[in-house]
Coordinates of C-alpha atoms in Angstrom, one line a residue:
M1 CA -12.5 6.0 -27.6
A2 CA -8.8 6.7 -27.0
G3 CA -8.8 7.0 -23.3
G4 CA -9.8 4.6 -20.5
G5 CA -13.2 6.3 -20.4
V6 CA -16.0 5.9 -17.8
I7 CA -17.8 2.7 -18.1
S8 CA -21.5 3.1 -17.2
S9 CA -22.7 1.2 -14.2
S10 CA -26.4 1.6 -15.2
N11 CA -26.5 -2.0 -16.4
T12 CA -25.1 -3.5 -13.2
K13 CA -27.3 -5.0 -10.5
A14 CA -28.1 -2.7 -7.5
Y15 CA -27.9 -5.0 -4.5
P16 CA -29.7 -3.9 -1.4
G17 CA -27.9 -2.9 1.8
E18 CA -26.6 0.3 3.3
L19 CA -23.6 1.3 5.4
T20 CA -24.9 0.2 8.8
C21 CA -23.2 1.0 12.1
K22 CA -22.2 -2.6 12.5
V23 CA -20.5 -2.7 9.1
L24 CA -18.7 0.6 9.7
I25 CA -17.4 -0.6 13.1
T26 CA -16.3 -3.9 11.4
C27 CA -14.4 -2.0 8.7
L28 CA -12.8 0.3 11.2
V29 CA -11.5 -2.6 13.3
A30 CA -10.3 -4.5 10.2
A31 CA -8.6 -1.4 8.9
C32 CA -6.4 -1.3 12.0
G33 CA -4.1 -3.7 10.1
G34 CA -2.8 -0.6 8.3
L35 CA -1.5 0.8 11.7
I36 CA 1.3 -1.7 11.8
F37 CA 2.5 -1.0 8.3
G38 CA 2.3 2.7 8.7
Y39 CA 4.0 2.7 12.1
D40 CA 6.9 0.8 10.7
I41 CA 7.3 3.1 7.7
G42 CA 7.4 6.1 9.9
I43 CA 9.5 4.7 12.7
S44 CA 12.4 3.3 10.7
G45 CA 13.4 6.5 9.0
G46 CA 13.3 8.4 12.3
V47 CA 15.3 5.8 14.2
T48 CA 18.0 5.7 11.5
S49 CA 18.5 9.4 11.8
M50 CA 19.1 9.2 15.6
A51 CA 22.8 9.5 16.6
P52 CA 22.6 7.1 19.6
F53 CA 21.1 4.4 17.4
L54 CA 23.7 4.9 14.6
K55 CA 26.5 5.0 17.1
E56 CA 25.5 1.6 18.7
F57 CA 24.6 -0.4 15.5
F58 CA 26.1 1.5 12.6
P59 CA 29.3 3.2 13.8
D60 CA 30.7 3.7 10.3
V61 CA 27.6 5.8 9.3
Y62 CA 27.8 7.7 12.6
K63 CA 31.5 8.4 12.1
K64 CA 30.9 9.6 8.5
Q65 CA 28.0 11.8 9.5
S66 CA 30.0 13.3 12.4
E67 CA 33.0 14.1 10.2
I68 CA 31.0 15.7 7.4
K69 CA 31.3 19.5 7.5
D70 CA 29.0 22.0 5.9
S71 CA 31.3 22.2 2.9
S72 CA 31.1 18.5 2.2
N73 CA 28.8 16.6 -0.1
Q74 CA 25.5 16.3 1.8
Y75 CA 24.1 13.8 -0.7
C76 CA 26.3 10.9 0.5
K77 CA 26.4 11.3 4.3
F78 CA 24.0 8.4 5.0
N79 CA 25.2 6.0 2.2
S80 CA 25.5 2.6 3.8
A81 CA 24.5 -0.8 2.5
T82 CA 24.0 -2.2 6.0
L83 CA 21.8 0.7 7.1
T84 CA 19.6 0.3 4.1
M85 CA 19.4 -3.5 4.7
F86 CA 18.0 -2.7 8.1
T87 CA 15.2 -0.7 6.5
S88 CA 14.6 -2.9 3.5
S89 CA 14.8 -6.4 4.9
L90 CA 11.3 -6.1 6.2
Y91 CA 9.9 -5.7 2.7
L92 CA 11.6 -8.7 1.3
A93 CA 10.1 -10.8 4.2
A94 CA 6.7 -9.3 3.4
L95 CA 7.0 -10.3 -0.2
L96 CA 7.5 -13.9 0.7
A97 CA 4.9 -13.9 3.4
S98 CA 2.2 -12.6 1.1
C99 CA 2.6 -15.7 -1.1
V100 CA 2.1 -18.0 1.9
A101 CA -0.8 -15.8 3.1
S102 CA -2.6 -16.4 -0.2
Y103 CA -3.1 -20.1 0.6
I104 CA -4.1 -19.4 4.3
T105 CA -6.5 -16.6 3.3
K106 CA -8.3 -18.9 0.8
A107 CA -8.2 -22.1 2.9
W108 CA -8.9 -20.8 6.4
G109 CA -10.3 -17.3 5.8
R110 CA -9.3 -13.7 6.0
K111 CA -9.6 -13.5 9.7
I112 CA -6.9 -16.2 10.3
S113 CA -4.4 -14.3 8.0
M114 CA -5.1 -11.1 9.8
L115 CA -4.5 -12.7 13.2
T116 CA -1.3 -14.4 12.1
G117 CA 0.0 -11.0 10.8
G118 CA -0.7 -9.3 14.1
I119 CA 1.0 -11.9 16.2
T120 CA 4.1 -12.2 14.0
F121 CA 4.5 -8.4 13.9
C122 CA 4.3 -8.2 17.7
V123 CA 7.0 -10.8 18.2
G124 CA 9.3 -8.9 15.8
A125 CA 8.7 -5.7 17.7
L126 CA 9.6 -7.3 21.0
L127 CA 12.9 -8.6 19.4
N128 CA 13.8 -5.2 18.2
V129 CA 13.3 -3.6 21.6
V130 CA 15.8 -5.9 23.2
A131 CA 18.2 -6.0 20.3
L132 CA 21.9 -6.0 21.2
S133 CA 23.4 -6.5 17.7
V134 CA 22.6 -5.8 14.0
W135 CA 21.5 -9.4 13.3
M136 CA 18.9 -9.2 16.1
L137 CA 17.6 -6.0 14.5
I138 CA 17.4 -7.6 11.1
V139 CA 15.7 -10.8 12.3
G140 CA 13.2 -8.6 14.2
R141 CA 12.6 -6.6 10.9
I142 CA 12.0 -9.9 9.0
L143 CA 9.3 -10.9 11.6
L144 CA 7.8 -7.5 11.2
G145 CA 7.8 -8.0 7.5
I146 CA 6.0 -11.4 7.7
G147 CA 3.3 -9.7 9.8
I148 CA 2.9 -6.9 7.3
G149 CA 2.8 -9.4 4.4
F150 CA -0.1 -11.2 6.0
A151 CA -2.0 -8.1 7.0
N152 CA -1.6 -6.3 3.6
Q153 CA -2.8 -9.4 1.8
S154 CA -5.9 -10.0 3.8
V155 CA -7.2 -6.6 5.1
P156 CA -8.0 -5.0 1.7
L157 CA -9.8 -8.1 0.7
Y158 CA -11.8 -8.1 3.9
L159 CA -12.8 -4.5 3.5
S160 CA -13.9 -4.8 -0.1
E161 CA -15.9 -7.9 0.6
V162 CA -17.7 -6.6 3.7
A163 CA -18.6 -3.1 2.5
P164 CA -21.8 -2.4 0.5
Y165 CA -20.8 -1.6 -3.1
K166 CA -21.9 2.0 -2.9
W167 CA -19.5 2.6 0.0
R168 CA -16.8 0.2 -0.9
G169 CA -14.3 2.9 -1.9
A170 CA -14.7 4.8 1.4
C171 CA -14.5 1.7 3.5
N172 CA -11.4 0.3 1.7
V173 CA -9.6 3.7 2.0
L174 CA -9.9 3.3 5.8
F175 CA -6.9 0.9 5.4
Q176 CA -4.8 3.7 3.9
L177 CA -6.0 6.1 6.6
S178 CA -4.8 3.6 9.2
I179 CA -1.4 3.5 7.4
T180 CA -1.2 7.3 7.5
I181 CA -2.2 7.5 11.1
G182 CA 0.5 4.9 11.9
I183 CA 3.1 7.0 10.1
L184 CA 1.9 10.2 11.9
V185 CA 2.0 8.5 15.3
A186 CA 5.5 7.1 14.5
N187 CA 6.8 10.5 13.6
A188 CA 5.4 12.0 16.8
V189 CA 6.9 9.2 18.8
N190 CA 10.3 9.7 17.1
Y191 CA 10.2 13.4 17.8
G192 CA 9.3 12.9 21.5
F193 CA 11.7 10.0 22.3
A194 CA 14.6 11.8 20.5
Q195 CA 14.5 14.3 23.3
I196 CA 15.3 11.6 26.0
K197 CA 18.8 12.0 27.4
G198 CA 20.8 8.8 27.8
G199 CA 20.6 7.7 24.1
W200 CA 17.9 4.9 24.6
G201 CA 14.9 6.7 23.2
W202 CA 15.2 4.7 20.0
R203 CA 14.3 1.5 21.9
L204 CA 11.0 3.1 22.9
S205 CA 10.4 4.1 19.3
L206 CA 10.9 0.5 18.1
G207 CA 9.0 -0.9 21.1
G208 CA 6.0 1.3 20.3
A209 CA 5.2 -1.0 17.4
I210 CA 3.8 -3.5 20.0
I211 CA 0.8 -1.2 20.7
P212 CA -0.6 -1.2 17.1
A213 CA 0.1 -4.9 16.9
V214 CA -1.9 -5.6 20.0
I215 CA -4.7 -3.4 18.7
F216 CA -4.8 -5.4 15.5
I217 CA -4.7 -8.8 17.2
V218 CA -7.6 -7.9 19.6
G219 CA -9.5 -6.4 16.7
S220 CA -9.0 -9.6 14.6
L221 CA -10.3 -11.8 17.4
T222 CA -13.6 -9.9 17.5
L223 CA -14.3 -10.1 13.7
A224 CA -16.3 -12.7 11.9
D225 CA -15.1 -13.8 8.5
T226 CA -16.5 -12.4 5.3
P227 CA -19.5 -14.0 3.4
N228 CA -17.3 -14.4 0.3
S229 CA -14.7 -16.3 2.3
L230 CA -17.3 -18.6 3.9
I231 CA -18.9 -19.3 0.5
Q232 CA -15.4 -20.1 -0.9
R233 CA -15.0 -22.7 1.9
G234 CA -18.4 -24.3 1.4
K235 CA -20.1 -22.8 4.5
L236 CA -23.1 -21.6 2.6
Q237 CA -25.7 -21.2 5.3
E238 CA -23.3 -19.5 7.6
A239 CA -22.3 -17.2 4.7
K240 CA -25.9 -16.3 4.0
D241 CA -26.6 -15.6 7.7
R242 CA -23.5 -13.4 7.8
L243 CA -24.5 -11.5 4.6
L244 CA -28.0 -10.9 6.0
K245 CA -26.6 -9.5 9.2
I246 CA -24.1 -7.1 7.6
R247 CA -26.5 -5.9 4.9
G248 CA -29.3 -5.3 7.4
V249 CA -32.0 -6.5 4.9
D250 CA -34.4 -9.5 4.7
N251 CA -33.3 -10.8 1.3
V252 CA -29.8 -11.2 -0.1
D253 CA -30.5 -13.9 -2.8
E254 CA -29.2 -11.8 -5.7
E255 CA -25.9 -11.0 -4.0
F256 CA -25.5 -14.5 -2.5
N257 CA -23.3 -16.0 -5.2
V258 CA -22.9 -19.7 -4.8
E259 CA -21.9 -20.2 -8.5
A260 CA -18.7 -18.3 -7.8
S261 CA -17.9 -20.7 -5.0
E262 CA -18.4 -23.7 -7.3
Q263 CA -16.1 -22.1 -9.9
S264 CA -13.6 -21.4 -7.2
K265 CA -13.5 -25.0 -6.0
K266 CA -12.8 -26.3 -9.5
I267 CA -9.6 -24.4 -9.7
E268 CA -6.8 -26.6 -8.6
S269 CA -4.0 -24.1 -9.1
P270 CA -5.1 -20.5 -8.6
W271 CA -1.6 -19.2 -9.5
L272 CA -1.6 -20.9 -12.9
N273 CA -5.2 -19.7 -13.4
L274 CA -4.0 -16.1 -13.3
L275 CA -2.3 -16.7 -16.6
K276 CA -5.6 -17.3 -18.4
R277 CA -6.3 -14.7 -21.1
K278 CA -9.7 -13.7 -19.6
Y279 CA -7.9 -12.5 -16.5
R280 CA -5.4 -10.4 -18.3
P281 CA -6.9 -7.0 -17.4
Q282 CA -7.1 -7.8 -13.7
V283 CA -3.5 -9.2 -13.5
F284 CA -2.2 -6.2 -15.5
F285 CA -3.5 -3.8 -12.8
A286 CA -2.6 -6.2 -10.0
I287 CA 1.0 -5.7 -11.1
I288 CA 1.2 -2.2 -12.6
I289 CA -0.6 -0.3 -9.9
P290 CA 1.6 -1.3 -7.0
F291 CA 4.6 -1.0 -9.3
F292 CA 3.7 2.6 -10.1
Q293 CA 2.7 3.3 -6.5
Q294 CA 6.3 2.8 -5.4
L295 CA 7.8 4.7 -8.2
T296 CA 5.9 7.9 -7.3
G297 CA 8.8 8.3 -4.8
M298 CA 6.3 8.6 -1.9
N299 CA 7.9 5.9 0.2
V300 CA 11.2 7.8 -0.1
F301 CA 9.6 10.7 1.7
M302 CA 7.9 8.5 4.3
F303 CA 10.5 6.1 5.6
Y304 CA 13.5 8.4 4.8
A305 CA 11.8 11.7 5.6
P306 CA 14.0 12.6 8.6
V307 CA 17.2 11.4 6.8
L308 CA 16.2 13.4 3.7
F309 CA 15.4 16.6 5.6
K310 CA 18.7 16.2 7.5
T311 CA 20.6 15.8 4.3
M312 CA 19.0 19.0 3.1
G313 CA 20.5 20.8 6.0
F314 CA 17.8 20.7 8.7
G315 CA 19.0 20.0 12.2
D316 CA 18.2 16.7 14.1
N317 CA 15.0 18.0 15.8
A318 CA 14.0 20.1 12.8
S319 CA 14.2 17.1 10.5
L320 CA 12.0 15.0 12.8
L321 CA 9.6 17.9 13.2
S322 CA 9.4 18.3 9.4
A323 CA 8.6 14.6 9.0
L324 CA 5.9 15.0 11.6
I325 CA 4.3 17.9 9.6
T326 CA 4.4 15.8 6.4
G327 CA 2.8 12.9 8.3
A328 CA 0.0 15.1 9.5
V329 CA -0.7 16.3 5.9
N330 CA -0.7 12.6 4.7
S331 CA -3.4 11.7 7.2
L332 CA -5.6 14.8 6.6
A333 CA -5.4 14.3 2.8
T334 CA -6.5 10.7 3.1
L335 CA -9.7 11.9 4.8
V336 CA -10.5 13.8 1.5
S337 CA -10.2 10.5 -0.3
I338 CA -12.6 8.7 2.1
S339 CA -15.1 11.5 1.7
L340 CA -15.0 11.8 -2.1
V341 CA -13.6 8.6 -3.7
D342 CA -17.1 7.2 -4.2
K343 CA -18.4 10.5 -5.5
F344 CA -15.9 11.5 -8.2
G345 CA -14.6 8.0 -8.9
R346 CA -11.2 6.3 -9.0
R347 CA -10.0 7.7 -12.4
F348 CA -10.5 11.3 -11.4
W349 CA -8.4 11.0 -8.2
F350 CA -5.7 9.0 -10.0
L351 CA -5.4 11.6 -12.7
E352 CA -5.7 14.7 -10.4
G353 CA -3.1 13.2 -8.0
G354 CA -0.7 12.4 -10.8
I355 CA -0.8 15.9 -12.1
Q356 CA -0.4 17.4 -8.6
M357 CA 2.6 15.2 -7.8
L358 CA 4.2 16.0 -11.2
V359 CA 4.0 19.8 -10.6
M360 CA 5.4 19.5 -7.1
Q361 CA 8.2 17.1 -8.3
V362 CA 9.3 19.8 -10.7
V363 CA 9.3 22.4 -7.9
I364 CA 11.3 20.1 -5.5
T365 CA 13.8 19.2 -8.2
V366 CA 14.5 22.8 -9.1
A367 CA 14.7 23.9 -5.4
I368 CA 17.2 21.2 -4.5
G369 CA 19.2 21.5 -7.7
Y370 CA 19.4 25.3 -7.3
K371 CA 20.7 25.1 -3.7
F372 CA 22.7 21.9 -3.6
G373 CA 23.9 21.7 -7.2
I374 CA 26.1 18.7 -8.2
N375 CA 28.6 19.0 -5.4
G376 CA 26.0 18.8 -2.6
N377 CA 27.2 21.9 -0.9
P378 CA 24.2 24.1 0.0
G379 CA 26.0 26.7 2.1
E380 CA 23.6 28.3 4.6
L381 CA 19.9 27.5 4.2
E382 CA 17.7 30.5 4.4
S383 CA 14.3 30.2 6.2
W384 CA 12.3 30.9 3.0
Y385 CA 14.1 28.1 1.3
S386 CA 13.3 25.6 4.0
I387 CA 9.7 26.7 4.1
L388 CA 9.4 26.3 0.3
V389 CA 10.9 22.8 0.3
V390 CA 8.6 21.6 3.1
L391 CA 5.5 23.2 1.5
A392 CA 6.2 21.6 -1.9
I393 CA 6.7 18.2 -0.2
C394 CA 3.5 18.6 1.7
I395 CA 1.5 19.4 -1.4
Y396 CA 3.1 16.5 -3.2
I397 CA 2.2 14.2 -0.3
A398 CA -1.4 15.4 -0.3
G399 CA -1.6 14.6 -4.0
F400 CA -0.4 11.0 -3.3
A401 CA -2.5 10.6 -0.1
W402 CA -5.9 11.2 -1.9
S403 CA -4.9 9.3 -5.1
W404 CA -2.2 6.7 -5.5
G405 CA -1.9 6.0 -1.8
P406 CA -5.5 4.7 -1.1
L407 CA -6.3 3.7 -4.7
G408 CA -3.2 1.5 -4.9
W409 CA -4.9 -0.8 -2.4
L410 CA -8.6 -0.2 -3.3
V411 CA -8.6 -0.8 -7.0
P412 CA -6.7 -4.1 -7.1
S413 CA -8.8 -5.5 -4.2
E414 CA -12.1 -4.7 -5.9
I415 CA -11.5 -5.9 -9.5
F416 CA -10.8 -9.6 -8.9
P417 CA -13.4 -12.4 -9.3
L418 CA -13.7 -14.7 -6.3
E419 CA -11.9 -17.6 -7.9
I420 CA -8.6 -15.7 -8.2
R421 CA -9.1 -13.0 -5.6
S422 CA -6.8 -14.4 -2.9
S423 CA -3.9 -15.3 -5.2
A424 CA -4.3 -12.0 -7.2
Q425 CA -4.2 -9.9 -4.1
S426 CA -1.0 -11.7 -3.1
V427 CA 0.5 -10.7 -6.5
T428 CA -0.4 -7.0 -5.7
V429 CA 1.2 -7.2 -2.2
A430 CA 4.3 -9.1 -3.6
V431 CA 4.8 -6.5 -6.4
N432 CA 4.3 -3.7 -3.8
M433 CA 6.9 -5.2 -1.5
I434 CA 9.4 -6.0 -4.3
F435 CA 9.6 -2.4 -5.3
T436 CA 9.4 -1.0 -1.8
F437 CA 12.4 -3.2 -1.0
F438 CA 14.1 -2.1 -4.2
I439 CA 13.5 1.6 -3.5
A440 CA 14.5 1.2 0.2
Q441 CA 17.6 -0.7 -0.6
I442 CA 19.1 1.6 -3.3
F443 CA 17.6 5.0 -2.4
L444 CA 20.6 6.3 -0.4
Q445 CA 23.0 5.0 -3.1
M446 CA 20.9 6.6 -5.8
L447 CA 20.8 9.9 -3.9
C448 CA 24.6 9.8 -3.6
A449 CA 25.1 9.0 -7.3
L450 CA 22.3 11.0 -9.0
R451 CA 22.1 14.0 -6.6
F452 CA 19.0 16.0 -7.3
G453 CA 18.6 14.0 -10.5
L454 CA 17.0 11.3 -8.4
F455 CA 13.8 13.5 -8.2
I456 CA 13.8 13.7 -12.0
F457 CA 13.8 9.9 -12.1
F458 CA 10.6 9.8 -10.0
L459 CA 9.1 12.7 -12.0
C460 CA 9.4 10.8 -15.2
W461 CA 7.6 7.8 -13.7
V462 CA 4.7 10.0 -12.6
V463 CA 4.2 11.1 -16.2
V464 CA 4.2 7.5 -17.4
M465 CA 1.8 6.2 -14.7
T466 CA -0.7 9.0 -15.3
M467 CA -0.9 8.2 -19.0
V468 CA -1.4 4.5 -18.3
I469 CA -4.3 5.2 -16.0
Y470 CA -5.9 7.6 -18.5
L471 CA -5.7 5.1 -21.3
Y472 CA -6.3 1.7 -19.7
L473 CA -8.2 1.9 -16.4
P474 CA -12.0 1.9 -16.6
E475 CA -14.1 3.4 -13.8
T476 CA -15.0 1.0 -11.0
K477 CA -17.1 3.2 -8.7
G478 CA -20.6 2.2 -7.9
I479 CA -20.3 -1.3 -9.4
P480 CA -20.9 -4.4 -7.1
I481 CA -17.8 -6.5 -6.7
E482 CA -19.7 -9.5 -8.0
E483 CA -20.5 -7.6 -11.3
M484 CA -17.0 -6.1 -11.9
G485 CA -16.3 -8.4 -14.8
G486 CA -18.5 -6.4 -17.0
I487 CA -16.3 -3.3 -17.1
W488 CA -13.6 -5.0 -19.1
K489 CA -16.1 -6.1 -21.9
E490 CA -17.0 -2.5 -22.6
H491 CA -13.4 -1.1 -22.5
W492 CA -11.8 -0.1 -25.9
Y493 CA -8.7 -2.2 -25.2
W494 CA -9.5 -4.9 -22.7
K495 CA -12.7 -6.2 -24.5
K496 CA -10.6 -8.3 -26.9
F497 CA -9.2 -10.3 -23.9
V498 CA -12.5 -10.9 -22.1
P499 CA -14.9 -13.5 -23.6
V500 CA -18.6 -12.7 -24.2
A501 CA -21.3 -14.5 -22.4
D502 CA -21.7 -17.3 -25.0
E503 CA -18.0 -18.1 -25.0
E504 CA -18.0 -18.2 -21.2
M505 CA -20.9 -20.6 -21.2
A506 CA -19.1 -22.8 -23.7
E507 CA -16.0 -22.8 -21.5
V508 CA -17.9 -23.8 -18.5
K509 CA -19.7 -26.6 -20.4
G510 CA -16.3 -27.7 -21.7
T511 CA -14.9 -27.9 -18.2
N512 CA -17.9 -29.9 -17.0
K513 CA -17.6 -32.3 -19.9
D514 CA -13.9 -32.9 -19.2
E515 CA -14.8 -33.7 -15.6
E516 CA -17.4 -36.2 -16.6
C517 CA -14.9 -37.9 -18.9

């Protein structure tokens, strides 16, 4: 068949276990790791649109913004390399931290990585609260980034490994829900603290990051590690006891996979192991999904939403309020994904979301091009125009929030075999952070240079990513994580990379023979 197709799960094993109250609470607690990421995404854009913050740390930007009149080019009013470095330094730190987190997650468990992420993020938030200079702000952002790198590497793995396979999608999407809640809370905090007279409300906005960090730290301390992690570290009896407890059944022998642990221990360099031909499908999606996720343009709307709305002529409070509205849409739409991702499948939501984002990108591009043109002079903005732009952005965000947002974390975390799972998840996080850094660093310059053409840039990428998903991604819903390798053997394209059972057995025997020699 030409398309990616739906691979039947009828031949896979149906492991016992339901979504018990204990597992649900465990997943909710673990998913709180998304709060710190979401809060930072939401808070940074709001703070960088506050005049007192700009006046104290970025006076050149404040002066340029103050001097711009309605007749001036609105596209370039926030263009500053230092300002974008404040926003994007976090993502570069998260990129490097995710690589370190891979070793810690594998050697000491998912729980330790989660705890490390929470503590580091908390220290960074404290430093930002008391910052007196730009370098203190950026160092604080770097510490925040290290915390996010650890959390984003370990939390999706934890959720996918703990959840019963029939509910894995919904449980994993809780991470994305936490991100959207963090963004929503940050937008509300920005809007509220911007009203404080005296010009110090931005410190409260940045300091608010301590609260989700403490929630994540306390939550991590209460969690037990996953059975997969315990197996990987040779704690077999503890792993089996843990699996029995979270599945709520008397027998887990089928799911209890000791063989995967033995294969994992034989791998001396998991990073080099990713280059093996048989892992080509998983590595492809570990790279391409987070790459495409950033090129939807969604993070532009999230961490630059107030700046973007302000550029489009909304006032200070109106821009923060519009960002609050879009944040609420983001959270509500993610609930749709939690409810239906395991019913309709991953491919359906990827494709539906892609089409929805594409249509809205066209509307947004036409609306901004019509009013702002090339010179960036919109004149007076009518109320109908403002409503149209905000409505189009909300529909676009909803399309992302029930597709590429949650699935960008869910699909990579569920397709890796145990022996490469930790290192492959680090690749996903690293790619995500590379391109988040890239977009954050150059967005304001691109907006100034490309004008409304910037939205055409993202529109073209949405077309490409939707076609790639249609052609190359098989369906993963309803398949136990231990049985996921079978979907590639039935796919029209990936089956040529994945060895059949006889070849796999020969490879294992060859490895054992080499060890004996």
